[in-house]
Short mmCIF file of C-alpha atoms in Angstrom, two decimals:
data_model
loop_
_atom_site.label_atom_id
_atom_site.label_comp_id
_atom_site.label_asym_id
_atom_site.label_seq_id
_atom_site.Cartn_x
_atom_site.Cartn_y
_atom_site.Cartn_z
CA MET A 9 -0.21 -0.01 -0.03
CA THR A 10 1.49 3.44 -0.69
CA ASN A 11 1.80 6.28 1.56
CA LYS A 12 -0.86 8.01 -0.37
CA ASN A 13 -3.61 5.34 0.62
CA ILE A 14 -2.49 4.87 3.86
CA ASP A 15 -3.06 8.36 4.59
CA SER A 16 -6.75 7.88 3.07
CA ALA A 17 -7.26 4.82 5.20
CA ASN A 18 -6.14 6.68 8.15
CA SER A 19 -8.42 9.83 7.23
CA ASP A 20 -11.20 7.22 6.82
CA ILE A 21 -10.72 5.83 10.56
CA ASP A 22 -10.59 9.19 12.09
CA LYS A 23 -13.77 10.20 10.44
CA HIS A 24 -15.53 7.02 11.90
CA ASN A 25 -13.52 7.48 15.32
CA HIS A 26 -14.95 10.80 16.19
CA VAL A 27 -18.18 12.14 14.78
CA THR A 28 -18.99 15.52 16.37
CA SER A 29 -22.28 17.55 16.65
CA PRO A 30 -22.41 20.65 14.18
CA ILE A 31 -22.32 22.82 17.24
CA THR A 32 -19.12 21.36 18.26
CA SER A 33 -17.37 21.93 15.04
CA LYS A 34 -17.88 25.46 14.75
CA VAL A 35 -16.89 26.39 18.17
CA ASN A 36 -14.73 29.26 18.56
CA GLN A 37 -11.15 27.94 19.41
CA HIS A 38 -9.95 31.17 21.10
CA GLY A 39 -9.90 32.24 24.96
CA VAL A 40 -10.31 29.80 28.09
CA PHE A 41 -13.91 30.59 28.35
CA SER A 42 -14.83 29.57 24.51
CA ILE A 43 -14.96 26.05 25.86
CA LEU A 44 -18.41 26.89 27.35
CA SER A 45 -19.81 27.63 23.91
CA ILE A 46 -19.85 23.91 23.12
CA TYR A 47 -23.30 22.43 23.72
CA ASP A 48 -22.29 18.96 24.54
CA TYR A 49 -19.43 20.00 26.97
CA ARG A 50 -22.13 22.15 29.17
CA LEU A 51 -24.03 18.91 29.38
CA LEU A 52 -21.02 16.71 30.20
CA VAL A 53 -20.37 19.42 32.96
CA LEU A 54 -24.05 19.15 34.28
CA SER A 55 -23.66 15.43 34.31
CA ASN A 56 -20.40 15.35 36.01
CA LEU A 57 -21.89 18.04 38.56
CA ALA A 58 -24.67 15.68 39.65
CA THR A 59 -22.27 12.63 39.59
CA PHE A 60 -19.67 14.09 41.86
CA ALA A 61 -22.59 15.47 44.22
CA GLY A 62 -23.80 11.78 44.24
CA TYR A 63 -20.30 10.30 45.06
CA GLN A 64 -19.71 12.53 47.66
CA ILE A 65 -23.36 11.85 49.31
CA ARG A 66 -22.80 8.40 49.19
CA ASN A 67 -19.28 8.08 50.23
CA MET A 68 -19.99 9.75 53.53
CA ALA A 69 -23.38 8.36 53.93
CA GLN A 70 -21.88 4.81 53.60
CA ALA A 71 -19.05 5.58 55.94
CA TRP A 72 -21.45 7.29 58.85
CA ILE A 73 -24.16 4.43 58.61
CA VAL A 74 -21.40 1.89 59.27
CA LEU A 75 -19.72 3.61 61.66
CA GLU A 76 -22.67 4.19 63.71
CA ARG A 77 -24.23 0.67 63.33
CA THR A 78 -20.82 -1.26 64.13
CA ASP A 79 -18.64 1.26 65.76
CA SER A 80 -15.95 -0.28 63.65
CA ALA A 81 -13.39 1.80 61.29
CA LEU A 82 -12.50 -1.67 59.82
CA LEU A 83 -15.90 -2.39 58.95
CA MET A 84 -16.61 1.20 57.67
CA GLY A 85 -13.35 0.87 55.43
CA ILE A 86 -14.54 -2.45 53.89
CA VAL A 87 -17.69 -1.33 53.04
CA ASN A 88 -16.41 1.95 51.20
CA ALA A 89 -13.47 -0.16 49.68
CA MET A 90 -16.01 -2.20 47.68
CA PRO A 91 -16.41 0.07 44.59
CA GLY A 92 -12.62 0.26 44.30
CA ILE A 93 -12.33 -3.60 44.42
CA ALA A 94 -14.73 -3.73 41.57
CA ILE A 95 -13.30 -1.00 39.51
CA ILE A 96 -9.75 -2.54 39.80
CA SER A 97 -11.02 -6.27 38.92
CA ILE A 98 -12.64 -5.38 35.91
CA SER A 99 -11.66 -1.70 34.64
CA LEU A 100 -9.53 -3.07 31.84
CA ILE A 101 -12.70 -4.63 30.31
CA GLY A 102 -14.13 -1.03 30.47
CA GLY A 103 -11.20 0.46 29.00
CA ALA A 104 -11.40 -2.11 25.60
CA LEU A 105 -15.16 -1.59 25.40
CA ALA A 106 -14.65 2.24 25.59
CA ASP A 107 -12.53 1.83 22.59
CA ARG A 108 -14.54 -0.59 20.81
CA THR A 109 -18.17 0.40 21.57
CA GLU A 110 -20.40 3.39 21.12
CA ARG A 111 -19.26 5.50 24.13
CA TRP A 112 -22.42 7.47 24.59
CA GLN A 113 -24.76 4.71 25.00
CA LEU A 114 -22.32 2.87 27.43
CA LEU A 115 -22.26 6.18 29.63
CA TRP A 116 -25.97 6.66 30.28
CA ARG A 117 -26.80 2.91 30.55
CA THR A 118 -24.20 2.35 33.43
CA LYS A 119 -25.58 5.72 35.02
CA LEU A 120 -28.88 4.13 35.25
CA VAL A 121 -27.59 0.93 36.71
CA ILE A 122 -26.00 2.87 39.43
CA THR A 123 -29.32 4.99 39.70
CA SER A 124 -31.03 1.63 40.50
CA MET A 125 -28.46 0.78 43.28
CA ALA A 126 -29.03 4.08 45.34
CA LEU A 127 -32.85 3.46 44.96
CA LEU A 128 -32.55 0.01 46.10
CA THR A 129 -30.58 1.11 49.40
CA GLY A 130 -33.15 3.95 50.03
CA ILE A 131 -35.96 1.33 49.61
CA LEU A 132 -34.20 -1.12 52.16
CA LEU A 133 -33.84 1.56 54.77
CA THR A 134 -37.36 2.69 54.37
CA THR A 135 -38.81 -0.53 54.88
CA ASN A 136 -36.27 -1.25 57.96
CA LEU A 137 -34.87 -4.61 56.10
CA PHE A 138 -31.62 -2.82 55.90
CA GLU A 139 -28.55 -4.59 57.37
CA TRP A 140 -25.13 -2.86 57.13
CA TRP A 141 -23.60 -5.78 55.10
CA HIS A 142 -26.19 -5.10 52.12
CA LEU A 143 -23.66 -2.39 51.39
CA ILE A 144 -21.15 -4.80 50.27
CA PRO A 145 -22.91 -6.04 47.08
CA ILE A 146 -24.54 -3.06 46.25
CA SER A 147 -21.10 -1.13 46.24
CA LEU A 148 -19.76 -3.79 44.34
CA MET A 149 -22.31 -3.47 41.60
CA THR A 150 -21.93 0.34 41.64
CA GLY A 151 -18.14 0.19 41.45
CA ALA A 152 -18.59 -2.22 38.38
CA MET A 153 -20.87 -0.09 36.59
CA PHE A 154 -18.23 2.82 37.65
CA ALA A 155 -15.45 0.48 35.84
CA LEU A 156 -17.28 0.66 32.62
CA HIS A 157 -18.37 4.33 32.88
CA ASN A 158 -14.94 6.17 33.93
CA PRO A 159 -12.48 5.31 31.27
CA THR A 160 -15.55 5.74 28.88
CA SER A 161 -16.32 9.22 30.42
CA GLN A 162 -12.49 10.40 30.20
CA ALA A 163 -12.31 9.35 26.70
CA PHE A 164 -15.73 10.83 25.68
CA ALA A 165 -14.53 14.18 26.86
CA VAL A 166 -11.73 14.44 24.28
CA ASP A 167 -14.38 13.47 21.87
CA VAL A 168 -16.30 16.48 22.72
CA VAL A 169 -13.51 19.01 23.34
CA GLY A 170 -10.44 17.92 21.48
CA LYS A 171 -6.88 17.35 22.94
CA GLU A 172 -6.25 21.04 22.23
CA ARG A 173 -8.70 22.39 24.78
CA LEU A 174 -8.45 19.19 27.12
CA VAL A 175 -6.47 21.20 30.07
CA ALA A 176 -9.14 24.19 29.92
CA ALA A 177 -11.88 21.54 29.89
CA SER A 178 -10.72 19.35 32.73
CA SER A 179 -9.55 22.59 34.97
CA LEU A 180 -13.18 24.05 34.52
CA ASN A 181 -14.64 20.45 34.75
CA THR A 182 -12.59 19.69 38.09
CA GLY A 183 -13.76 23.16 39.39
CA ILE A 184 -17.56 22.90 38.93
CA SER A 185 -17.36 19.21 40.22
CA MET A 186 -15.90 20.61 43.27
CA THR A 187 -18.74 22.52 44.02
CA ALA A 188 -20.63 19.50 44.12
CA THR A 189 -17.77 18.51 46.58
CA ILE A 190 -18.47 21.53 48.59
CA ALA A 191 -22.05 21.06 48.61
CA GLY A 192 -22.50 17.36 48.58
CA PRO A 193 -20.99 16.27 52.04
CA SER A 194 -22.74 19.19 53.82
CA LEU A 195 -26.25 18.27 52.01
CA GLY A 196 -25.58 14.51 52.94
CA GLY A 197 -24.83 15.43 56.49
CA LEU A 198 -28.14 17.24 56.39
CA LEU A 199 -30.03 14.57 54.75
CA LEU A 200 -28.86 11.93 57.34
CA LEU A 201 -30.29 14.11 60.19
CA ILE A 202 -33.45 14.15 58.42
CA GLY A 203 -33.55 10.41 57.34
CA GLN A 204 -30.93 7.99 56.07
CA ASP A 205 -33.21 6.80 53.43
CA ILE A 206 -33.97 10.47 52.26
CA ALA A 207 -29.98 10.59 51.74
CA PHE A 208 -30.18 7.78 49.01
CA PHE A 209 -33.35 8.65 47.33
CA VAL A 210 -31.64 12.14 46.52
CA LEU A 211 -28.50 10.28 45.62
CA ALA A 212 -30.60 8.41 43.28
CA ALA A 213 -32.22 11.49 41.81
CA LEU A 214 -28.93 12.80 41.21
CA TYR A 215 -27.55 9.98 39.15
CA ALA A 216 -30.83 10.09 37.23
CA LEU A 217 -30.30 13.48 36.24
CA SER A 218 -26.70 12.63 35.33
CA ALA A 219 -27.97 9.91 32.99
CA VAL A 220 -30.59 12.37 31.43
CA MET A 221 -27.88 14.78 30.72
CA ILE A 222 -25.79 12.46 28.95
CA MET A 223 -28.85 11.10 27.02
CA MET A 224 -28.96 15.01 25.39
CA VAL A 225 -25.40 14.96 24.32
CA ARG A 226 -24.98 14.82 20.51
CA THR A 227 -21.79 13.84 20.08
CA ARG A 228 -21.05 10.30 18.89
CA HIS A 229 -17.77 7.94 18.80
CA LEU A 230 -18.06 5.04 16.36
CA SER A 231 -15.37 2.68 16.59
CA VAL A 232 -13.60 0.75 13.87
CA SER A 233 -13.53 -2.83 14.92
CA THR A 234 -9.71 -3.88 15.45
CA GLY A 235 -10.26 -7.51 14.14
CA SER A 236 -9.11 -8.76 17.39
CA ASN A 237 -10.84 -10.13 20.72
CA ILE A 238 -11.23 -8.25 23.96
CA LEU A 239 -8.70 -9.93 25.68
CA ASP A 240 -5.97 -9.26 22.53
CA ASP A 241 -7.44 -5.47 23.24
CA ILE A 242 -6.32 -5.56 26.67
CA ARG A 243 -2.94 -7.04 26.29
CA GLN A 244 -2.23 -4.49 23.61
CA GLY A 245 -3.36 -1.72 26.08
CA ILE A 246 -1.04 -3.02 28.99
CA ALA A 247 1.81 -3.35 26.32
CA TYR A 248 1.59 -0.06 24.96
CA SER A 249 1.05 1.47 28.44
CA TYR A 250 4.28 -0.11 29.68
CA ASN A 251 6.30 0.58 26.58
CA THR A 252 5.53 4.52 26.79
CA PRO A 253 7.82 6.04 29.58
CA ILE A 254 5.56 8.89 30.50
CA ILE A 255 2.42 6.64 30.80
CA ARG A 256 4.17 4.01 32.72
CA GLY A 257 5.46 6.60 35.30
CA LEU A 258 2.01 8.23 35.55
CA LEU A 259 0.30 4.75 36.46
CA ILE A 260 3.14 4.08 38.90
CA ILE A 261 2.64 7.02 40.50
CA GLY A 262 -1.09 6.57 40.27
CA ALA A 263 -0.85 3.32 42.46
CA THR A 264 0.24 5.29 45.17
CA ALA A 265 -3.15 6.14 45.91
CA LEU A 266 -3.23 2.76 47.91
CA PHE A 267 -1.16 4.48 50.44
CA MET A 268 -2.83 8.28 50.12
CA GLY A 269 -6.18 6.71 50.50
CA THR A 270 -5.45 5.82 54.06
CA TYR A 271 -6.18 9.16 55.33
CA GLN A 272 -10.01 8.78 54.08
CA PRO A 273 -11.13 6.75 57.18
CA ALA A 274 -9.35 9.10 59.67
CA ILE A 275 -11.60 11.88 58.77
CA PRO A 276 -14.68 10.39 60.24
CA VAL A 277 -12.97 8.91 63.11
CA LYS A 278 -11.21 12.10 63.93
CA THR A 279 -14.46 14.39 63.32
CA GLN A 280 -16.28 12.20 65.83
CA ASP A 281 -13.86 11.01 68.33
CA GLU A 282 -11.40 13.97 68.50
CA LEU A 283 -13.64 16.71 67.21
CA GLY A 284 -16.65 15.69 68.72
CA LEU A 285 -18.72 16.59 65.50
CA ASN A 286 -21.93 15.20 64.58
CA GLU A 287 -23.02 14.12 60.89
CA PHE A 288 -23.47 17.68 59.88
CA GLY A 289 -20.14 18.69 61.02
CA TYR A 290 -18.52 15.81 59.22
CA GLY A 291 -20.13 16.93 55.92
CA ILE A 292 -18.54 20.56 56.39
CA ILE A 293 -15.19 18.96 57.06
CA LEU A 294 -15.65 17.11 53.87
CA GLY A 295 -16.85 20.27 52.18
CA LEU A 296 -13.92 22.29 52.99
CA ASN A 297 -11.50 19.67 50.87
CA GLY A 298 -13.77 21.02 47.90
CA ILE A 299 -13.42 24.40 48.64
CA GLY A 300 -9.89 23.80 48.21
CA ALA A 301 -10.01 21.95 45.20
CA LEU A 302 -12.53 24.63 43.65
CA ILE A 303 -10.02 27.46 44.28
CA GLY A 304 -6.94 25.58 42.79
CA SER A 305 -9.50 24.56 39.69
CA ILE A 306 -10.22 28.06 39.16
CA VAL A 307 -6.68 29.24 39.11
CA LEU A 308 -5.54 26.46 36.85
CA PHE A 309 -8.36 27.40 34.56
CA MET A 310 -7.60 30.94 34.27
CA ILE A 311 -3.71 29.79 33.61
CA SER A 312 -4.41 26.50 31.58
CA ASN A 313 -2.27 27.78 28.36
CA LYS A 314 0.61 28.18 30.46
CA VAL A 315 0.73 25.62 33.19
CA ARG A 316 3.63 22.99 33.15
CA LYS A 317 2.04 19.61 33.97
CA GLY A 318 4.99 17.77 35.15
CA TYR A 319 5.86 20.65 37.97
CA LEU A 320 2.08 20.66 38.67
CA LEU A 321 2.20 17.24 39.49
CA ILE A 322 5.10 17.33 41.74
CA PHE A 323 3.81 20.48 43.44
CA ALA A 324 0.43 18.32 43.73
CA LEU A 325 2.24 15.40 45.38
CA VAL A 326 4.23 17.42 47.80
CA MET A 327 1.12 19.62 49.13
CA PHE A 328 -1.19 16.68 49.27
CA ASN A 329 1.36 14.49 51.51
CA SER A 330 2.20 17.63 53.60
CA SER A 331 -1.49 18.33 54.09
CA VAL A 332 -2.24 14.93 55.16
CA LEU A 333 0.60 15.13 57.89
CA VAL A 334 -1.08 18.34 59.38
CA PHE A 335 -4.39 16.77 59.48
CA ALA A 336 -3.00 13.66 61.58
CA VAL A 337 -1.59 15.72 64.16
CA ALA A 338 -4.12 18.96 64.08
CA PRO A 339 -5.19 19.63 67.88
CA ASN A 340 -8.34 21.55 66.93
CA ILE A 341 -10.97 22.18 64.41
CA PHE A 342 -9.24 25.18 62.86
CA ILE A 343 -6.03 23.57 62.06
CA SER A 344 -7.88 20.40 60.73
CA ALA A 345 -10.02 22.58 58.52
CA LEU A 346 -6.89 24.48 57.37
CA ALA A 347 -5.50 20.80 56.24
CA MET A 348 -8.57 19.69 54.48
CA VAL A 349 -8.52 22.82 52.29
CA SER A 350 -5.02 22.17 51.55
CA LEU A 351 -5.57 18.62 50.56
CA GLY A 352 -8.32 20.04 48.12
CA LEU A 353 -5.86 22.49 46.44
CA ALA A 354 -3.24 19.44 46.14
CA PHE A 355 -6.39 17.19 44.56
CA SER A 356 -7.11 20.09 42.12
CA GLY A 357 -3.56 19.90 40.55
CA TRP A 358 -3.24 16.07 40.73
CA MET A 359 -6.78 15.64 38.69
CA ILE A 360 -5.43 18.58 35.97
CA SER A 361 -2.09 16.89 35.64
CA VAL A 362 -2.21 13.26 35.62
CA PRO A 363 -5.41 12.37 33.52
CA VAL A 364 -4.75 15.15 31.25
CA MET A 365 -1.02 13.82 30.30
CA LEU A 366 -2.18 10.63 29.97
CA GLN A 367 -5.06 11.55 27.68
CA THR A 368 -2.78 13.60 25.28
CA THR A 369 -0.03 11.03 25.45
CA ALA A 370 -2.05 8.20 24.42
CA SER A 371 -3.16 7.43 20.95
CA GLU A 372 -6.80 7.87 19.88
CA GLN A 373 -6.77 4.02 19.45
CA MET A 374 -5.70 3.47 23.17
CA ARG A 375 -7.09 6.14 24.95
CA GLY A 376 -9.77 4.11 26.69
CA ARG A 377 -7.42 1.46 27.74
CA VAL A 378 -4.93 3.75 29.01
CA MET A 379 -7.59 5.42 31.05
CA SER A 380 -8.91 2.21 32.51
CA LEU A 381 -5.33 1.35 33.66
CA TYR A 382 -5.26 4.67 35.31
CA PHE A 383 -8.49 4.29 36.88
CA MET A 384 -7.66 0.56 37.90
CA VAL A 385 -4.55 1.96 39.74
CA VAL A 386 -5.53 5.08 41.23
CA LEU A 387 -8.76 3.52 42.37
CA THR A 388 -6.62 1.42 44.84
CA HIS A 389 -7.07 4.40 46.86
CA GLN A 390 -10.46 2.55 48.01
CA LEU A 391 -8.35 -0.15 49.39
CA GLY A 392 -6.93 2.82 51.50
CA TRP A 393 -10.19 2.60 53.33
CA ILE A 394 -9.29 -0.94 54.45
CA ILE A 395 -5.73 -0.18 55.20
CA GLY A 396 -6.39 2.89 57.22
CA GLY A 397 -9.19 1.68 58.87
CA ALA A 398 -7.24 -1.38 60.18
CA GLY A 399 -4.27 0.85 60.91
CA ILE A 400 -6.34 3.23 62.95
CA GLU A 401 -7.85 0.16 65.15
CA LEU A 402 -4.27 -1.26 65.76
CA ILE A 403 -2.08 1.66 65.90
CA GLY A 404 -3.91 5.12 65.65
CA ILE A 405 -4.47 8.13 63.60
CA GLN A 406 -1.05 9.60 63.42
CA PRO A 407 1.15 6.33 63.03
CA THR A 408 -1.18 5.07 60.00
CA LEU A 409 -1.25 8.19 58.06
CA PHE A 410 2.67 8.73 58.69
CA ILE A 411 3.52 5.27 57.30
CA GLY A 412 1.17 6.10 54.17
CA VAL A 413 2.72 9.21 53.34
CA ALA A 414 6.21 7.95 53.56
CA ALA A 415 5.53 5.04 51.27
CA GLY A 416 3.81 7.21 49.07
CA LEU A 417 6.37 9.69 48.50
CA LEU A 418 9.33 7.02 48.35
CA ILE A 419 7.82 5.38 45.47
CA ALA A 420 6.46 8.66 43.62
CA GLY A 421 9.82 10.51 43.96
CA THR A 422 11.66 7.70 42.77
CA VAL A 423 9.28 7.23 39.59
CA ILE A 424 9.89 11.42 38.93
CA ILE A 425 13.67 11.07 39.42
CA LYS A 426 14.16 8.12 36.86
CA THR A 427 11.53 9.40 34.34
CA PRO A 428 12.79 12.87 32.93
CA GLU A 429 9.79 12.91 30.37
CA LEU A 430 7.46 12.88 33.09
CA ARG A 431 9.28 16.25 34.73
CA LEU A 432 9.61 18.20 31.78
CA ALA A 433 5.92 17.30 30.50
CA ARG A 434 4.05 20.58 29.30
#
């Protein structure tokens, strides 16, 4: 085949891989706020706003309910780790599906199943049939759906806005989503005071709204068959990621989320036992994390064309782990609150550096599989609920968090030193 024929074939594949709406294709390319003129992007933002709010309500509601009913940090950690276990187990399948199926349909269908799980929990609570262990299978099913949803959502975002505006889109999306992170825990705490079943009915409504927003999106991604089975696609995705230094380094750093996640069970335990706050106070503490992330996202959105993503990642890692240490030793509500705001700032840097570098580095054919690997490793932070919960019961909050920070920084620091492509990434 001649070069001319190859170029023609590649052009045909691109046309099939990415079909945009007329509005998307005509959008003004200039200025960071031009991203808002894309109709489908606005719908994605609204969908993510509802999903993030639901995520926050579900996490804090489950943690509080299990802790209240069992008085066990370990059992609380096990329940909240279930979605992460499911995502880690089948995320690679989700990534392969994202590259070989119509992404739009996969998104709204998984959201509807997630909605049904929240609705089921609310019904069990209303009818007094609920037992804390019911959250284990429900959380596993919810996590399985997110395993299919997450890499698809990340890949679909590039379909909607294109790689050249991905930093601006990610910054704005993170900022708007962090608004939900601020309001979600506070709303969740208030809803738990009104009724635990009410919290899950509101959660179901938020997930349903998120599904409706996706149904209204016009962009379609029509994949061309690779001619191989799904297991071959998965193997190719793993090999591609391993052989690409910057992707390999980012995935190893993402795996340090296992140690970073140990701080999660420390928040409700410290809030209840050391700070003496109730459900609403727990929600406020979590909301402060969202305030920090919102501030960071707004700043990064405004400077999206200037930010150097490699340096941003290093800054986020140092700031995050420093904030965890401050939270561990915080003697009062004020210092704890400052630490949570700082954690949020660091989180925004992570969310705008790591996923963006992966998406812009990966090829169109491999993007879904690369992002599935990212979610598989980064969702090990859910296992941090188990490790952190067990550590807190055995040795206390401070030693557990100190060990987690030391392990995470050792691995991430080694990778950054040995991967110059990562340090210099723009």
